[in-house]
Coordinates of C-alpha atoms in Angstrom, one line a residue:
X20 CA -22.1 -3.3 -15.0
X21 CA -22.1 -7.4 -13.4
X22 CA -25.2 -8.1 -11.8
X23 CA -26.9 -11.0 -9.9
X24 CA -24.7 -13.5 -9.6
X25 CA -21.9 -13.1 -11.9
X26 CA -21.1 -9.8 -8.7
X27 CA -19.7 -12.7 -6.6
X28 CA -17.4 -14.1 -9.9
X29 CA -14.8 -13.2 -12.3
X30 CA -16.0 -11.3 -15.4
X31 CA -13.4 -10.1 -18.1
X32 CA -13.7 -6.9 -19.8
X33 CA -14.8 -5.6 -23.6
X34 CA -12.9 -4.1 -26.2
X35 CA -15.0 -0.5 -24.7
X36 CA -14.5 -1.3 -21.4
X37 CA -13.2 2.0 -19.3
X38 CA -12.1 2.6 -16.0
X39 CA -14.0 2.0 -13.1
X40 CA -14.8 3.8 -9.4
X41 CA -13.1 0.5 -8.1
X42 CA -9.8 1.2 -9.7
X43 CA -9.9 4.9 -8.5
X44 CA -10.6 3.6 -5.4
X45 CA -7.3 1.6 -5.7
X46 CA -5.4 4.1 -7.0
X47 CA -5.8 6.3 -3.1
X48 CA -3.1 4.2 -1.9
X49 CA -0.5 5.2 -4.7
X50 CA -1.5 8.7 -3.2
X51 CA -0.2 8.4 0.1
X52 CA 2.7 6.0 -1.4
X53 CA 4.2 8.3 -3.5
X54 CA 3.5 11.5 -1.5
X55 CA 6.1 9.6 1.1
X56 CA 8.4 8.3 -1.5
X57 CA 8.8 12.6 -1.4
X58 CA 8.9 12.3 2.0
X59 CA 11.7 9.8 2.5
X60 CA 14.2 12.4 -0.5
X61 CA 12.9 15.6 1.8
X62 CA 13.7 13.7 5.1
X63 CA 17.9 12.7 3.6
X64 CA 18.0 15.0 0.7
X65 CA 21.4 13.0 -0.6
X66 CA 22.4 11.5 -4.1
X67 CA 22.3 8.0 -1.8
X68 CA 19.6 8.6 -1.0
X69 CA 18.0 9.4 -3.9
X70 CA 18.5 6.8 -5.6
X71 CA 17.5 4.3 -2.6
X72 CA 14.1 6.4 -3.4
X73 CA 13.8 5.8 -7.3
X74 CA 14.5 1.9 -6.3
X75 CA 11.7 2.0 -3.5
X76 CA 9.3 4.7 -6.6
X77 CA 10.4 1.2 -8.8
X78 CA 8.9 -1.8 -7.0
X79 CA 5.6 0.4 -5.7
X80 CA 5.8 1.0 -9.0
X81 CA 5.7 -2.3 -10.6
X82 CA 3.2 -3.2 -7.9
X83 CA 1.0 -0.7 -9.2
X84 CA 1.4 -2.0 -13.2
X85 CA 0.4 -5.6 -12.1
X86 CA -3.0 -4.5 -11.2
X87 CA -3.4 -2.6 -14.5
X88 CA -2.4 -5.4 -16.8
X89 CA -4.9 -7.3 -14.2
X90 CA -7.6 -4.4 -14.5
X91 CA -7.7 -5.3 -18.2
X92 CA -8.4 -8.2 -19.1
X93 CA -10.6 -8.5 -15.6
X94 CA -13.6 -6.0 -14.2
X95 CA -12.2 -4.3 -10.8
X96 CA -15.9 -4.4 -9.8
X97 CA -16.6 -7.4 -10.0
X98 CA -16.9 -9.6 -6.4
X99 CA -14.1 -11.6 -6.9
X100 CA -11.7 -9.1 -8.2
X101 CA -12.4 -6.3 -5.9
X102 CA -11.9 -8.2 -2.9
X103 CA -8.2 -8.5 -3.9
X104 CA -8.3 -5.3 -4.9
X105 CA -8.8 -4.0 -1.5
X106 CA -6.5 -6.8 0.4
X107 CA -4.0 -5.6 -1.7
X108 CA -4.7 -2.1 -1.2
X109 CA -4.0 -3.0 2.6
X110 CA -0.8 -4.5 1.9
X111 CA 0.4 -1.5 -0.1
X112 CA -0.9 0.8 2.6
X113 CA 1.9 -1.2 5.2
X114 CA 4.1 -0.8 2.2
X115 CA 3.8 2.7 2.4
X116 CA 4.0 2.8 5.3
X117 CA 7.4 1.6 6.1
X118 CA 8.7 3.6 3.4
X119 CA 10.2 6.2 5.4
X120 CA 12.0 3.5 7.5
X121 CA 13.1 1.4 5.0
X122 CA 16.5 2.7 5.2
X123 CA 16.9 3.9 8.3
X124 CA 14.4 1.9 10.9
X125 CA 13.4 3.1 14.1
X126 CA 14.3 1.7 17.3
X127 CA 10.8 -0.2 19.2
X128 CA 8.9 -1.4 16.8
X129 CA 8.7 -4.2 13.8
X130 CA 12.1 -3.9 11.1
X131 CA 10.4 -1.4 8.4
X132 CA 13.0 -3.2 5.4
X133 CA 12.0 -6.8 6.0
X134 CA 8.2 -5.6 6.9
X135 CA 8.6 -3.3 3.7
X136 CA 9.9 -6.4 1.2
X137 CA 7.4 -9.2 2.4
X138 CA 4.6 -7.2 1.6
X139 CA 6.3 -6.4 -1.6
X140 CA 5.7 -10.2 -2.0
X141 CA 2.7 -10.4 -1.1
X142 CA 1.1 -8.3 -3.5
X143 CA 3.4 -9.2 -6.3
X144 CA 2.0 -13.4 -5.2
X145 CA -1.3 -12.4 -5.2
X146 CA -1.3 -10.6 -8.5
X147 CA 0.0 -13.6 -9.8
X148 CA -2.6 -16.1 -8.7
X149 CA -5.1 -14.0 -9.2
X150 CA -4.4 -14.0 -13.0
X151 CA -4.1 -17.6 -13.3
X152 CA -7.6 -18.0 -11.8
X153 CA -8.6 -15.3 -13.9
X154 CA -7.9 -17.5 -17.0
X155 CA -8.1 -21.1 -16.3
X156 CA -8.1 -22.4 -20.0
X157 CA -5.5 -20.3 -21.2
X158 CA -2.6 -22.1 -21.6
X159 CA -0.4 -19.7 -23.1
X160 CA -1.1 -17.3 -20.2
X161 CA -0.4 -19.8 -17.4
X162 CA 3.3 -20.7 -19.6
X163 CA 3.9 -17.0 -19.4
X164 CA 3.2 -16.9 -15.9
X165 CA 5.5 -19.6 -14.7
X166 CA 7.9 -18.3 -16.7
X167 CA 7.1 -14.9 -14.9
X168 CA 7.3 -16.2 -11.6
X169 CA 10.8 -18.3 -12.1
X170 CA 12.7 -15.0 -13.8
X171 CA 10.7 -12.3 -12.1
X172 CA 9.4 -12.2 -9.3
X173 CA 11.5 -15.0 -7.0
X174 CA 14.8 -14.3 -8.4
X175 CA 14.4 -10.0 -6.8
X176 CA 12.6 -11.2 -4.2
X177 CA 15.7 -12.8 -2.7
X178 CA 18.0 -10.7 -3.4
X179 CA 14.8 -7.9 -1.9
X180 CA 15.3 -9.6 1.4
X181 CA 19.5 -10.2 1.6
X182 CA 19.1 -6.2 1.1
X183 CA 16.6 -6.2 4.0
X184 CA 19.3 -7.1 6.1
X185 CA 21.9 -4.2 5.0
X186 CA 22.6 -0.6 5.5
X187 CA 23.9 1.8 3.2
X188 CA 25.4 1.7 -0.1
X189 CA 25.3 -2.2 0.0
X190 CA 21.2 -1.7 0.8
X191 CA 20.5 0.5 -1.7
X192 CA 23.1 -1.6 -4.8
X193 CA 21.0 -5.3 -3.8
X194 CA 17.9 -3.5 -3.8
X195 CA 19.1 -1.6 -7.3
X196 CA 19.8 -5.3 -8.3
X197 CA 16.9 -6.5 -7.6
X198 CA 15.0 -4.5 -9.4
X199 CA 17.2 -4.5 -12.8
X200 CA 16.4 -8.3 -13.1
X201 CA 12.9 -7.6 -11.9
X202 CA 12.1 -5.5 -15.0
X203 CA 15.1 -7.4 -17.1
X204 CA 13.0 -10.6 -16.3
X205 CA 9.5 -9.5 -17.8
X206 CA 11.0 -8.5 -20.4
X207 CA 13.2 -11.7 -21.1
X208 CA 9.0 -13.8 -20.6
X209 CA 8.1 -11.9 -23.8
X210 CA 4.5 -10.9 -24.5
X211 CA 3.1 -13.9 -25.4
X212 CA 0.2 -14.8 -23.1
X213 CA -0.5 -11.4 -21.9
X214 CA -3.3 -9.1 -23.0
X215 CA -4.3 -5.3 -23.5
X216 CA -8.5 -6.1 -24.0
X217 CA -9.1 -2.6 -24.0
X218 CA -6.3 0.6 -24.8
X219 CA -8.6 2.8 -24.1
X220 CA -8.3 1.6 -20.5
X221 CA -4.9 1.1 -20.8
X222 CA -4.1 4.4 -21.7
X223 CA -6.6 5.8 -19.3
X224 CA -5.1 3.9 -16.6
X225 CA -2.0 5.3 -17.0
X226 CA -3.0 8.9 -17.0
X227 CA -4.7 8.5 -14.1
X228 CA -1.4 7.6 -12.4
X229 CA 0.3 10.2 -14.3
X230 CA -2.3 12.7 -12.7
X231 CA -2.0 11.0 -9.2
X232 CA 1.8 12.4 -9.2
X233 CA 1.2 15.6 -10.6
X234 CA -1.0 15.9 -7.7
X235 CA 1.9 15.0 -5.7
X236 CA 3.4 17.9 -6.3
X237 CA 0.7 20.7 -6.0
X238 CA 0.9 18.5 -2.3
X239 CA 4.8 19.3 -2.1
X240 CA 4.4 23.3 -2.4
X241 CA 1.5 23.2 0.1
X242 CA 3.5 21.0 2.5
X243 CA 6.6 23.2 1.9
X244 CA 5.2 26.4 3.5
X245 CA 3.6 24.8 5.8
X246 CA 3.1 26.3 9.2
X247 CA 5.4 29.4 7.6
X248 CA 3.6 32.8 6.8
X249 CA 2.6 33.5 4.4
X250 CA 4.2 36.2 1.9
X251 CA 4.1 38.5 -1.2
X252 CA 8.0 35.7 -2.9
X253 CA 5.7 32.4 -0.8
X254 CA 2.9 33.4 -3.6
X255 CA 5.4 33.8 -6.4
X256 CA 6.7 31.1 -5.9
X257 CA 3.5 28.7 -5.9
X258 CA 2.1 30.3 -8.8
X259 CA 5.4 29.3 -10.6
X260 CA 5.1 25.6 -9.5
X261 CA 1.7 25.6 -10.9
X262 CA 2.9 26.6 -13.7
X263 CA 5.7 24.2 -14.4
X264 CA 2.7 21.5 -13.1
X265 CA 0.4 23.6 -15.7
X266 CA 3.1 22.8 -18.1
X267 CA 4.1 19.2 -17.7
X268 CA 0.2 18.1 -18.0
X269 CA 0.2 20.1 -20.8
X270 CA 2.4 18.1 -22.6
X271 CA 1.3 14.7 -21.4
X272 CA -2.0 14.9 -22.0
X273 CA -2.6 16.7 -25.0
X274 CA 0.9 16.1 -27.3
X275 CA 1.6 12.8 -25.8
X276 CA -1.0 10.7 -24.1
X277 CA -3.3 10.9 -27.3
X278 CA -1.2 10.0 -29.7
X279 CA -0.2 7.0 -27.9
X280 CA -3.0 5.6 -26.6
X281 CA -4.0 6.4 -30.8
X282 CA -1.0 3.8 -31.8
X283 CA -2.0 1.5 -29.1
X284 CA -5.3 0.9 -30.6
X285 CA -4.5 0.7 -33.4
X286 CA -2.6 -2.9 -32.7
X287 CA -3.6 -6.2 -31.6
X288 CA -1.9 -9.2 -30.4
X289 CA 1.7 -9.7 -29.6
X290 CA 2.0 -6.0 -31.2
X291 CA -0.4 -3.9 -29.0
X292 CA 1.2 -6.0 -26.1
X293 CA 4.8 -5.1 -26.5
X294 CA 4.2 -1.4 -27.0
X295 CA 2.1 -1.6 -23.8
X296 CA 4.8 -2.9 -22.3
X297 CA 6.9 -0.7 -23.7
X298 CA 5.7 2.8 -23.8
X299 CA 3.4 2.7 -20.5
X300 CA 5.2 -0.3 -18.2
X301 CA 8.6 0.6 -18.9
X302 CA 8.7 4.4 -20.4
X303 CA 6.3 5.7 -18.4
X304 CA 7.8 5.1 -15.0
X305 CA 10.7 7.6 -15.4
X306 CA 7.7 10.3 -16.2
X307 CA 6.8 9.8 -13.3
X308 CA 9.6 9.3 -11.4
X309 CA 10.6 12.7 -12.9
X310 CA 7.4 14.5 -11.5
X311 CA 8.2 13.3 -8.5
X312 CA 11.6 14.3 -8.2
X313 CA 10.7 17.8 -9.3
X314 CA 8.3 18.0 -6.4
X315 CA 10.8 17.7 -4.2
X316 CA 12.4 20.3 -5.8
X317 CA 9.6 22.7 -5.5
X318 CA 8.7 21.8 -2.5
X319 CA 12.4 22.6 -0.8
X320 CA 11.9 26.2 -2.2
X321 CA 8.6 26.9 -1.0
X322 CA 10.3 25.9 2.3
X323 CA 13.0 28.3 1.9
X324 CA 10.8 30.9 0.1
X325 CA 9.2 31.1 3.5
X326 CA 11.4 30.2 5.6
X327 CA 12.5 34.4 6.3
X328 CA 14.2 33.3 9.7
X329 CA 16.7 30.7 8.4
X330 CA 16.5 31.6 4.7
X331 CA 18.0 34.9 2.9
X332 CA 15.7 35.3 -0.7
X333 CA 19.5 35.0 -2.5
X334 CA 19.4 32.1 -1.3
X335 CA 19.9 29.4 -4.1
X336 CA 19.0 25.6 -3.4
X337 CA 21.9 22.8 -2.3
X338 CA 23.2 19.6 -3.3
X339 CA 20.9 16.7 -5.1
X340 CA 17.7 19.6 -4.1
X341 CA 19.4 22.1 -7.2
X342 CA 19.3 19.2 -9.4
X343 CA 15.7 17.3 -8.5
X344 CA 14.5 20.4 -9.4
X345 CA 15.5 21.0 -12.9
X346 CA 16.5 17.3 -13.3
X347 CA 13.3 16.1 -12.3
X348 CA 11.8 17.9 -15.3
X349 CA 14.5 17.1 -17.7
X350 CA 13.8 13.2 -17.4
X351 CA 10.3 13.4 -17.8
X352 CA 11.0 14.9 -21.1
X353 CA 13.1 12.1 -21.9
X354 CA 10.7 10.2 -21.6
X355 CA 8.1 11.9 -23.1
X356 CA 10.7 11.7 -25.9
X357 CA 11.0 8.3 -25.9
X358 CA 7.5 7.3 -25.6
X359 CA 6.7 9.2 -28.9
X360 CA 9.4 7.3 -30.1
X361 CA 8.3 4.1 -29.6
X362 CA 4.8 4.9 -30.5
X363 CA 5.1 6.6 -33.2
X364 CA 8.6 7.1 -34.6
X365 CA 8.1 10.7 -33.9
X366 CA 11.8 12.6 -32.9
X367 CA 11.1 15.5 -30.4
X368 CA 13.8 18.1 -30.8
X369 CA 12.9 20.3 -28.7
X370 CA 11.5 17.1 -26.1
X371 CA 15.8 15.9 -26.4
X372 CA 17.1 19.4 -26.3
X373 CA 15.0 20.6 -23.2
X374 CA 15.6 17.9 -21.1
X375 CA 19.1 17.3 -21.7
X376 CA 19.2 21.1 -21.0
X377 CA 17.2 20.1 -17.8
X378 CA 19.6 17.5 -16.3
X379 CA 22.3 20.5 -17.3
X380 CA 20.7 22.9 -15.1
X381 CA 21.8 22.1 -11.7
X382 CA 24.5 23.7 -12.4
X383 CA 23.4 27.0 -13.0
X384 CA 20.6 26.5 -9.7
X385 CA 23.1 26.6 -7.3
X386 CA 24.0 30.0 -8.2
X387 CA 21.1 31.8 -8.3
X388 CA 18.2 32.6 -6.0
X389 CA 15.7 29.2 -5.4
X390 CA 13.1 31.5 -6.0
X391 CA 14.3 32.4 -9.2
X392 CA 15.0 29.0 -10.6
X393 CA 11.4 28.4 -9.9
X394 CA 10.8 30.7 -12.0
X395 CA 12.8 30.5 -15.0
X396 CA 12.0 26.7 -14.7
X397 CA 8.2 27.5 -15.0
X398 CA 9.7 30.0 -18.3
X399 CA 11.8 27.0 -20.3
X400 CA 8.4 24.6 -19.7
X401 CA 6.0 26.9 -20.9
X402 CA 7.9 27.4 -24.0
X403 CA 8.7 24.0 -24.9
X404 CA 5.5 23.2 -24.1
X405 CA 4.2 25.9 -26.3
X406 CA 7.0 25.6 -28.9
X407 CA 7.3 21.1 -29.1
X408 CA 3.0 22.2 -29.7
X409 CA 3.9 23.9 -32.7
X410 CA 6.2 21.6 -34.7
X411 CA 4.5 19.4 -33.8
X412 CA 0.9 20.6 -35.4
X413 CA 3.6 21.3 -38.3
X414 CA 4.2 17.9 -39.2
X415 CA 0.6 16.7 -39.2
X416 CA -0.3 19.6 -41.1
X417 CA 2.4 18.2 -44.0
X418 CA 3.5 19.8 -46.6
X419 CA 1.6 22.6 -48.1

């Protein structure tokens, strides 16, 4: 821990660095941000809104990732760094407040899409400036930061500004283009200059954001039955929802994250940086997005099951929400399979087939009662966790 005069300056991390309470405090605003993304989709469950919400999630993810990388090389509990984190928390909280109005601005206040974009730009600038100051003598890092500003910050920010003046499909498409340029720009800047000082810290930070997303699924179950009476079907749906969340937790923390962290620890230099970028920064986004989509589906299931005055127990989910329930799990499983492939070269037929099956399951979900669909999804996730665990155990054991 920093002491004395060290508390007022930035302090480099060491190889055994772990997540600090300051970073857990920082993540609190992203708990709210992810909740807002789910609410954004639930308010208008259309295909366009789902795409738009995923664009917003991708931008929020980038804000979080920037400081996950920075916190790996500079202690978040040092005075200067903690001051930056608090400032970013305030800005991201404003971003989160703007999320529900980002595609449908309400009259009488500030123009929410522009507020969202300006605050997002402020976070990206704070990140680059803080990274620059944290390593004054690192010329390779400074060169990378300049390329990042030119390729992955300025052009997307300009597109986001343009998109904020548009509405409907045009706004979503322009913002989607900004996200694509942003992510591709980071890939083009290369791995030189970036550092992953502590693999354990980096893996733990991403595990915590997965926990936050899973927590949103639990919250969605509660929100779905808010102000509605508890009944036996509600209890059954709640149990099924918890089984789905528990299955995803088990799959990630027992069968994905451990092997990814082990591989990250084995590498060093630019090889470690590239693996961290691909497996964590890029591939954890669809992992989290899948959880958020499933949360939307579970929220709607619980609402329909609880609201007996407007819905019958035999009524299925409708529209994109029916796809989101199982499709979100499918995206999660495919992302998990991609992480395993990138980190260890392991192919998982269970995750691949299960993921593809869940993506297509919306065709069935719209035909069966919502409660039954959730129960079948819970059973399928449990079965996939067991099968994948057995196959992984057999592969590790090798031939007798």
